[in-house]
Amino acid sequence: MSDKEKRFADADTSSTEEKQSETTENTEEASPSHAVGKHEYKAKRLKDKNSKKLEKKLKKQLKREKRSHTEKFDDEEMSPEDMEDRSDDMIPVRKKKSNTKRIIAVVLIVVLLFGVVFFAFNTDKFSIHNITNFFRYGVFNADSEEKFPLDIKGESISSGNFQRIGQDICYSSETKTKLLNNYGKTIFSVQHAFIDPVLTVCNKGALVYNLGGTGYQLISKEGEVFSAEMKDDILVADCSDSGVYAIVTESGGYLSKLYVYNEDNEQIFAYSFADYYVTSVSLNSSGSRAVVAGVSALNGINIASLYVLDFTKDTPLYFSELENNIIYKTSYVNDKYACAIGRSSSYSFNTNNGDLVAYDYAGRTLTAYDVNKDTGTYTLSLSNSGDGRNCDIVSFNSGGKEEKSFTVDDKIIDISTYKGRVALMSNEKVMLYAKDGNRISEKALASDPHSVVLYTGSDGYILCTGYMDAETI
């Protein structure tokens, strides 16, 4: 046999053997006994697999039940599978907790915003002074006999002698001068023997003088007293936050004379008025200048005068005459501007250059006024009727520009302003207004009213016949 034929023969043999092998394998797979064995094996494997799944489910169920009775979980001791199971189980709870947290966060934000707004509009109520008073006298001294309302039967106190120092109230009666906090606790009480006492106050304390007499007292907020006598009868006086004070007296050879003293009670300035009786004097906060008003008569007509005096100069910085008027009150509203409130007109003027802005009452009657140095404003009550009712309430800024005005039907006998609020006292009640004329509240009075002094945006000191009180209006 040739080599070629031999190779073909070997190839045929190999092919035949492969076919026989494939036939044998196919036969074995197709044989009944082998098929049964293979199915049994698959069934066994399926059963084992199902058993494991069932076992796994049972384990999960046991873990769920265990977690339902146990509130704390130790994540570090759990296997990754347990953590996955727990994660799946806790998804609804986490969503619920997440929603609850969101609601709580929103509520807290709303409460916080409300608190910020409330605090912004009531910062005066949360001053250190008021908080201290609350704990000392409102909580720990609630049973004290010395508290508001105070019975003042037998004491005579005029409305002008009832003034605020900070958030405390100072008053002067015919026998003494007292400073009280807003719970009615006495801070100081000083006796005097003045027949006609007049009170003026500043941040340092009070100055009380005997109108038409020669005596006066300086009282610090700590109750320290300096008493002295002038040579001539006192007409008016004022004190400044720096401790400088001014006293105007009658004077031989002149109608009036101004004396100015420093905080050591040393005279630092004097000025004589030959043609005018001084009706008002007001010092600026530093005690370096004074605005003075006077009055004289010419041919039966009242002539009012205004001076601006600098204590470093011999002649006035400014002088003006105003016909047919009497100035009741002069006051600095800030270091640059002052106001003068008169019988028929009021004025605002620049104390540096004398620019004057007049406001004519146009036949209306002045029933009350208030000057607020904290806001640099002043407010008038002008009645349109003969009985004092139907009052226009008009507020001005430091430059004399009318800011707000509104009308009330009642007869207004006193005004007090605090920031954006106006308290009006009538014969029967006290009313609280916003400066735009919106009435906020009112409070009935138990007896004849005399004065109201706001010390916060809603709280005021009330002076009536026989009692005084600190009330929320």
Coordinates of C-alpha atoms in Angstrom, one line a residue:
M1 CA 0.0 0.0 0.0
S2 CA 1.4 3.3 -1.0
D3 CA 1.9 6.1 1.6
K4 CA -1.0 8.1 0.1
E5 CA -3.4 5.2 0.4
K6 CA -2.2 4.5 3.9
R7 CA -2.9 8.1 5.0
F8 CA -6.4 8.0 3.6
A9 CA -7.0 4.7 5.4
D10 CA -5.9 6.1 8.7
A11 CA -8.1 9.1 8.2
D12 CA -11.1 6.9 7.6
T13 CA -10.4 4.9 10.7
S14 CA -10.1 8.0 12.9
S15 CA -13.3 9.4 11.5
T16 CA -15.1 6.1 12.1
E17 CA -13.9 6.0 15.7
E18 CA -15.1 9.6 16.4
K19 CA -18.6 8.8 14.9
Q20 CA -18.8 5.7 17.1
S21 CA -17.8 7.7 20.1
E22 CA -20.5 10.4 19.4
T23 CA -23.0 7.6 18.8
T24 CA -22.2 6.0 22.1
E25 CA -22.5 9.3 24.0
N26 CA -25.8 10.1 22.4
T27 CA -27.0 6.6 23.2
E28 CA -26.0 7.0 26.8
E29 CA -27.9 10.3 27.1
A30 CA -30.9 8.8 25.5
S31 CA -30.9 5.7 27.7
P32 CA -33.8 5.6 30.3
S33 CA -31.6 4.8 33.3
H34 CA -29.2 7.6 32.7
A35 CA -32.0 10.2 32.2
V36 CA -33.7 9.2 35.4
G37 CA -30.5 9.6 37.3
K38 CA -29.8 13.0 35.9
H39 CA -33.4 14.3 36.7
E40 CA -33.1 13.0 40.2
Y41 CA -29.8 14.9 40.6
K42 CA -31.4 18.1 39.2
A43 CA -34.5 17.7 41.5
K44 CA -32.2 17.2 44.5
R45 CA -30.2 20.3 43.6
L46 CA -33.5 22.3 43.2
K47 CA -34.7 21.0 46.5
D48 CA -31.5 22.0 48.2
K49 CA -31.7 25.4 46.6
N50 CA -35.3 25.9 47.7
S51 CA -34.5 24.7 51.2
K52 CA -31.7 27.2 51.4
K53 CA -34.1 30.0 50.2
L54 CA -36.7 28.9 52.7
E55 CA -34.1 28.8 55.5
K56 CA -32.9 32.2 54.5
K57 CA -36.5 33.6 54.5
L58 CA -37.0 32.0 58.0
K59 CA -33.9 33.6 59.2
K60 CA -35.0 37.0 57.8
Q61 CA -38.4 36.6 59.5
L62 CA -36.8 35.8 62.8
K63 CA -34.5 38.8 62.5
R64 CA -37.5 41.0 61.7
E65 CA -39.4 39.7 64.7
K66 CA -36.3 40.2 66.9
R67 CA -36.0 43.8 65.6
S68 CA -39.6 44.5 66.3
H69 CA -39.0 43.7 70.0
T70 CA -35.6 45.4 70.2
E71 CA -35.2 49.2 69.7
K72 CA -31.4 49.3 69.5
F73 CA -29.3 47.7 66.8
D74 CA -25.6 47.1 66.8
D75 CA -24.6 47.9 63.2
E76 CA -21.0 46.8 63.7
E77 CA -22.0 43.2 64.7
M78 CA -24.3 42.7 61.7
S79 CA -23.2 40.9 58.6
P80 CA -23.5 42.6 55.2
E81 CA -26.6 40.4 54.4
D82 CA -28.2 41.5 57.7
M83 CA -27.4 45.1 57.0
E84 CA -29.0 44.7 53.6
D85 CA -32.1 43.1 55.1
R86 CA -32.3 45.8 57.8
S87 CA -32.0 48.5 55.1
D88 CA -34.8 47.0 53.1
D89 CA -37.0 46.7 56.2
M90 CA -36.3 50.2 57.5
I91 CA -37.0 52.1 54.3
P92 CA -40.6 53.1 55.2
V93 CA -39.6 53.9 58.8
R94 CA -36.7 56.1 57.6
K95 CA -39.1 57.9 55.2
K96 CA -41.5 58.5 58.0
K97 CA -38.7 59.7 60.3
S98 CA -37.4 61.9 57.5
N99 CA -40.9 63.5 57.0
T100 CA -41.2 64.1 60.7
K101 CA -37.8 65.7 60.9
R102 CA -38.7 67.9 58.0
I103 CA -42.0 69.0 59.7
I104 CA -40.1 69.7 63.0
A105 CA -37.5 71.7 61.1
V106 CA -40.1 73.8 59.4
V107 CA -41.9 74.5 62.7
L108 CA -38.6 75.5 64.3
I109 CA -37.8 77.9 61.5
V110 CA -41.3 79.5 61.7
V111 CA -40.9 79.8 65.5
L112 CA -37.4 81.3 65.1
L113 CA -38.6 83.8 62.5
F114 CA -41.5 84.8 64.7
G115 CA -39.1 85.2 67.6
V116 CA -36.8 87.4 65.6
V117 CA -39.7 89.7 64.4
F118 CA -41.1 89.9 67.9
F119 CA -37.8 90.7 69.4
A120 CA -37.1 93.3 66.7
F121 CA -40.4 95.1 67.5
N122 CA -39.9 94.7 71.3
T123 CA -36.2 95.2 71.9
D124 CA -37.0 97.8 74.5
K125 CA -38.8 95.2 76.6
F126 CA -35.8 92.9 76.6
S127 CA -33.3 95.4 77.8
I128 CA -30.9 94.4 80.5
H129 CA -32.6 97.0 82.7
N130 CA -36.0 95.4 82.3
I131 CA -34.8 91.8 82.6
T132 CA -33.0 92.7 85.8
N133 CA -36.1 94.4 87.2
F134 CA -38.2 91.4 86.2
F135 CA -36.2 88.9 88.3
R136 CA -35.4 91.3 91.2
Y137 CA -38.9 92.8 91.6
G138 CA -41.3 90.9 89.3
V139 CA -40.4 87.4 90.5
F140 CA -38.5 87.4 93.8
N141 CA -40.2 90.5 95.2
A142 CA -43.7 89.9 94.0
D143 CA -45.2 90.3 97.6
S144 CA -43.6 93.6 98.2
E145 CA -45.8 96.4 99.4
E146 CA -43.9 98.9 97.2
K147 CA -45.1 98.1 93.8
F148 CA -47.5 99.5 91.1
P149 CA -50.2 100.7 91.3
L150 CA -49.1 103.3 93.9
D151 CA -51.5 105.1 96.1
I152 CA -50.5 108.8 96.0
K153 CA -53.6 110.3 97.8
G154 CA -52.5 113.5 99.4
E155 CA -49.7 114.2 97.0
S156 CA -49.9 116.9 94.4
I157 CA -48.0 116.1 91.1
S158 CA -48.4 118.2 88.0
S159 CA -48.1 116.6 84.6
G160 CA -44.9 118.5 83.8
N161 CA -43.3 117.0 87.0
F162 CA -43.8 113.4 85.7
Q163 CA -40.9 112.5 83.4
R164 CA -38.9 109.4 82.2
I165 CA -35.2 108.9 82.9
G166 CA -34.2 105.9 80.6
Q167 CA -37.0 103.4 81.4
D168 CA -37.7 104.6 84.9
I169 CA -40.2 107.3 86.0
C170 CA -39.2 110.4 88.0
Y171 CA -41.7 112.7 89.7
S172 CA -41.6 115.6 92.0
S173 CA -44.4 116.4 94.4
E174 CA -44.8 119.3 96.9
T175 CA -42.5 117.4 99.4
K176 CA -40.1 115.1 97.6
T177 CA -38.6 113.9 94.3
K178 CA -38.6 110.1 93.6
L179 CA -37.3 107.8 90.9
L180 CA -39.1 104.5 90.5
N181 CA -38.5 101.5 88.2
N182 CA -41.3 99.9 86.2
Y183 CA -42.3 97.7 89.1
G184 CA -42.8 100.6 91.5
K185 CA -39.6 100.0 93.4
T186 CA -38.0 103.2 94.7
I187 CA -34.5 103.9 93.3
F188 CA -34.1 107.2 95.2
S189 CA -36.3 109.5 97.3
V190 CA -35.2 113.0 98.2
Q191 CA -37.0 115.5 100.3
H192 CA -37.3 119.2 99.4
A193 CA -39.1 122.3 100.8
F194 CA -40.0 124.0 97.5
I195 CA -43.3 125.8 97.4
D196 CA -43.6 125.4 93.6
P197 CA -41.2 122.6 92.4
V198 CA -40.4 122.2 88.8
L199 CA -38.7 119.0 87.5
T200 CA -36.3 118.7 84.5
V201 CA -34.4 115.5 83.7
C202 CA -31.5 114.2 81.7
N203 CA -29.7 110.8 81.5
K204 CA -27.6 111.6 84.5
G205 CA -30.5 112.4 86.8
A206 CA -32.8 115.3 87.7
L207 CA -32.7 119.0 88.4
V208 CA -35.5 120.3 90.6
Y209 CA -35.9 124.1 91.3
N210 CA -38.3 126.3 93.1
L211 CA -40.2 128.4 90.6
G212 CA -40.2 132.0 91.9
G213 CA -37.8 131.0 94.6
T214 CA -34.1 130.7 94.9
G215 CA -33.4 127.0 95.8
Y216 CA -32.6 124.1 93.5
Q217 CA -31.4 120.5 93.8
L218 CA -29.3 118.3 91.5
I219 CA -30.0 114.6 92.1
S220 CA -28.0 111.8 90.4
K221 CA -29.6 108.5 89.5
E222 CA -27.8 107.0 92.5
G223 CA -29.5 109.5 94.8
E224 CA -26.6 111.8 95.4
V225 CA -27.8 115.3 96.1
F226 CA -26.3 118.8 95.5
S227 CA -28.4 121.7 96.9
A228 CA -27.8 125.4 96.3
E229 CA -29.4 128.8 96.3
M230 CA -29.4 131.5 93.6
K231 CA -29.2 135.2 94.4
D232 CA -32.4 136.0 92.5
D233 CA -35.7 134.1 91.9
I234 CA -35.5 131.3 89.3
L235 CA -37.5 131.5 86.1
V236 CA -36.5 128.3 84.2
A237 CA -33.7 125.8 84.2
D238 CA -32.3 122.8 82.3
C239 CA -29.7 120.0 82.6
S240 CA -27.7 118.1 80.0
D241 CA -26.4 114.6 79.7
S242 CA -22.8 115.8 80.1
G243 CA -23.6 117.2 83.6
V244 CA -23.7 120.8 82.6
Y245 CA -26.8 122.7 83.8
A246 CA -28.3 126.1 83.2
I247 CA -30.4 128.3 85.5
V248 CA -32.2 131.6 84.4
T249 CA -33.2 134.1 87.1
E250 CA -34.6 137.5 87.4
S251 CA -31.8 140.1 87.6
G252 CA -31.5 143.7 88.9
G253 CA -31.0 146.0 85.9
Y254 CA -32.0 143.2 83.4
L255 CA -35.2 141.3 82.8
S256 CA -33.4 137.9 82.9
K257 CA -30.0 136.4 83.4
L258 CA -28.6 133.0 82.4
Y259 CA -26.1 131.2 84.5
V260 CA -24.3 128.0 83.2
Y261 CA -22.4 125.5 85.5
N262 CA -20.2 122.5 84.9
E263 CA -20.6 119.2 86.6
D264 CA -18.4 120.4 89.4
N265 CA -21.0 123.2 90.0
E266 CA -18.6 125.9 88.8
Q267 CA -20.0 128.8 86.8
I268 CA -18.6 128.7 83.2
F269 CA -20.9 131.2 81.4
A270 CA -23.4 134.0 82.0
Y271 CA -25.6 136.1 79.7
S272 CA -28.0 138.9 80.5
F273 CA -31.3 139.7 78.7
A274 CA -32.2 143.3 78.8
D275 CA -35.4 143.2 76.7
Y276 CA -37.0 139.8 77.2
Y277 CA -38.3 137.6 80.1
V278 CA -36.9 134.2 79.4
T279 CA -39.7 131.5 79.1
S280 CA -37.6 128.5 78.2
V281 CA -34.0 127.3 78.1
S282 CA -32.6 124.0 76.5
L283 CA -29.1 122.7 76.5
N284 CA -27.6 120.4 73.9
S285 CA -26.3 117.0 74.9
S286 CA -22.7 118.1 75.4
G287 CA -23.6 121.2 77.3
S288 CA -21.8 123.5 75.0
R289 CA -24.8 125.5 73.7
A290 CA -28.2 126.7 74.7
V291 CA -31.4 127.6 72.9
V292 CA -33.3 130.3 74.8
A293 CA -36.8 131.7 74.2
G294 CA -38.1 135.0 75.6
V295 CA -41.1 137.3 75.4
S296 CA -41.8 141.0 75.6
A297 CA -44.7 143.2 74.6
L298 CA -44.8 146.0 72.1
N299 CA -47.9 148.1 71.6
G300 CA -50.0 145.3 73.1
I301 CA -48.6 142.7 70.8
N302 CA -46.5 139.8 72.2
I303 CA -43.1 139.5 70.7
A304 CA -41.3 136.2 71.1
S305 CA -37.5 135.8 70.7
L306 CA -35.2 132.9 70.0
Y307 CA -31.5 132.8 70.8
V308 CA -28.7 130.3 70.2
L309 CA -25.9 130.8 72.6
D310 CA -22.4 129.3 72.4
F311 CA -20.7 129.2 75.8
T312 CA -17.3 130.1 74.2
K313 CA -18.6 133.3 72.6
D314 CA -19.9 136.6 74.1
T315 CA -22.5 137.3 71.5
P316 CA -25.4 135.0 70.3
L317 CA -24.8 132.8 67.3
Y318 CA -28.4 133.4 66.3
F319 CA -31.3 135.7 67.2
S320 CA -34.8 136.1 65.8
E321 CA -38.0 137.9 66.8
L322 CA -41.4 136.3 66.2
E323 CA -44.5 138.5 66.3
N324 CA -47.7 137.7 68.0
N325 CA -46.5 134.5 69.7
I326 CA -45.3 133.1 73.0
I327 CA -42.9 130.2 73.2
Y328 CA -43.8 127.6 75.8
K329 CA -41.0 125.2 75.2
T330 CA -37.6 125.1 73.4
S331 CA -35.7 121.8 73.0
Y332 CA -32.8 120.4 71.1
V333 CA -34.1 117.4 69.1
N334 CA -30.5 116.5 68.1
D335 CA -27.2 118.2 68.1
K336 CA -27.9 120.3 65.0
Y337 CA -31.7 121.1 65.1
A338 CA -33.9 122.5 67.8
C339 CA -37.6 123.2 68.0
A340 CA -39.7 125.9 69.6
I341 CA -43.3 125.2 70.5
G342 CA -45.5 128.3 70.8
R343 CA -49.1 129.4 71.3
S344 CA -49.9 130.0 67.7
S345 CA -47.0 128.5 65.7
S346 CA -44.1 126.1 66.2
Y347 CA -40.7 126.3 64.7
S348 CA -37.8 124.1 63.7
F349 CA -34.4 125.7 63.1
N350 CA -30.8 124.8 62.3
T351 CA -28.8 126.0 65.3
N352 CA -25.7 126.3 63.2
N353 CA -27.0 128.8 60.6
G354 CA -30.4 129.9 61.9
D355 CA -32.5 128.5 59.1
L356 CA -36.1 128.6 60.4
V357 CA -39.1 126.6 59.4
A358 CA -42.5 127.8 60.8
Y359 CA -45.7 125.8 61.2
D360 CA -48.8 127.9 61.7
Y361 CA -51.6 126.4 63.6
A362 CA -54.2 128.1 61.4
G363 CA -56.6 128.9 64.2
R364 CA -56.3 125.6 65.9
T365 CA -55.6 125.4 69.7
L366 CA -52.5 123.6 71.1
T367 CA -53.7 121.1 73.7
A368 CA -50.6 118.9 74.2
Y369 CA -47.1 118.3 72.8
D370 CA -44.1 115.9 73.1
V371 CA -40.5 116.2 72.1
N372 CA -38.6 112.9 71.5
K373 CA -34.8 113.3 71.4
D374 CA -34.4 109.5 70.8
T375 CA -36.0 109.8 67.4
G376 CA -35.3 113.5 66.7
T377 CA -39.0 114.3 66.3
Y378 CA -41.8 116.3 68.0
T379 CA -45.5 115.9 68.0
L380 CA -48.4 118.3 68.5
S381 CA -52.1 118.0 69.4
L382 CA -54.1 120.8 67.7
S383 CA -57.8 121.1 68.5
N384 CA -60.3 122.2 65.7
S385 CA -63.1 123.0 68.2
G386 CA -63.6 125.3 71.1
D387 CA -64.0 122.5 73.7
G388 CA -60.7 120.9 72.8
R389 CA -62.1 118.0 70.9
N390 CA -61.5 116.9 67.3
C391 CA -57.7 117.0 67.5
D392 CA -55.2 116.8 64.7
I393 CA -52.1 114.8 65.8
V394 CA -49.1 116.1 63.8
S395 CA -45.5 114.8 63.9
F396 CA -42.5 116.6 62.6
N397 CA -38.9 115.5 61.9
S398 CA -35.9 117.5 63.2
G399 CA -35.9 119.8 60.2
G400 CA -39.6 120.7 60.7
K401 CA -41.0 118.6 57.8
E402 CA -44.4 117.2 58.6
E403 CA -44.1 113.4 58.7
K404 CA -47.5 112.0 59.8
S405 CA -50.8 113.3 60.8
F406 CA -54.2 111.9 61.8
T407 CA -57.3 113.1 63.6
V408 CA -59.1 111.8 66.8
D409 CA -62.5 112.9 68.1
D410 CA -61.4 113.0 71.7
K411 CA -60.1 115.9 73.7
I412 CA -56.3 115.2 74.1
I413 CA -54.7 116.5 77.3
D414 CA -51.3 114.7 77.1
I415 CA -49.1 113.0 74.5
S416 CA -46.1 110.7 74.7
T417 CA -44.2 109.2 71.9
Y418 CA -41.9 106.2 71.7
K419 CA -40.2 105.2 68.4
G420 CA -43.2 104.7 66.0
R421 CA -46.0 104.8 68.7
V422 CA -48.1 107.6 70.0
A423 CA -49.9 107.5 73.4
L424 CA -52.8 109.9 73.7
M425 CA -54.5 110.7 77.0
S426 CA -58.1 112.0 77.1
N427 CA -60.4 112.6 80.0
E428 CA -61.4 109.0 80.2
K429 CA -58.8 106.7 78.7
V430 CA -55.3 106.3 77.2
M431 CA -55.1 105.3 73.5
L432 CA -52.1 103.8 71.7
Y433 CA -51.7 104.7 68.0
A434 CA -49.2 104.0 65.3
K435 CA -47.9 107.3 63.7
D436 CA -49.9 106.6 60.6
G437 CA -53.1 106.9 62.6
N438 CA -53.9 103.2 63.1
R439 CA -55.4 102.7 66.6
I440 CA -53.7 99.8 68.3
S441 CA -55.4 99.7 71.7
E442 CA -56.9 101.7 74.5
K443 CA -57.2 101.5 78.3
A444 CA -59.9 103.0 80.5
L445 CA -58.7 105.2 83.5
A446 CA -60.0 104.9 87.0
S447 CA -59.9 108.6 87.9
D448 CA -59.0 112.1 86.6
P449 CA -56.0 111.8 84.3
H450 CA -52.9 114.0 84.3
S451 CA -50.1 112.5 82.3
V452 CA -48.9 109.5 80.3
V453 CA -45.3 108.6 79.6
L454 CA -44.4 105.7 77.3
Y455 CA -41.3 103.7 78.3
T456 CA -41.6 100.9 75.6
G457 CA -43.7 100.7 72.4
S458 CA -46.7 99.4 74.4
D459 CA -46.0 100.1 78.1
G460 CA -46.5 103.5 79.8
Y461 CA -46.5 105.2 83.1
I462 CA -49.9 106.6 84.0
L463 CA -50.5 109.5 86.4
C464 CA -54.1 110.1 87.7
T465 CA -55.6 111.7 90.7
G466 CA -54.8 109.5 93.7
Y467 CA -52.7 106.9 91.9
M468 CA -49.9 106.2 89.4
D469 CA -49.3 103.0 87.6
A470 CA -47.2 101.2 85.0
E471 CA -49.5 99.5 82.5
T472 CA -49.5 97.8 79.1
I473 CA -51.8 100.0 77.0

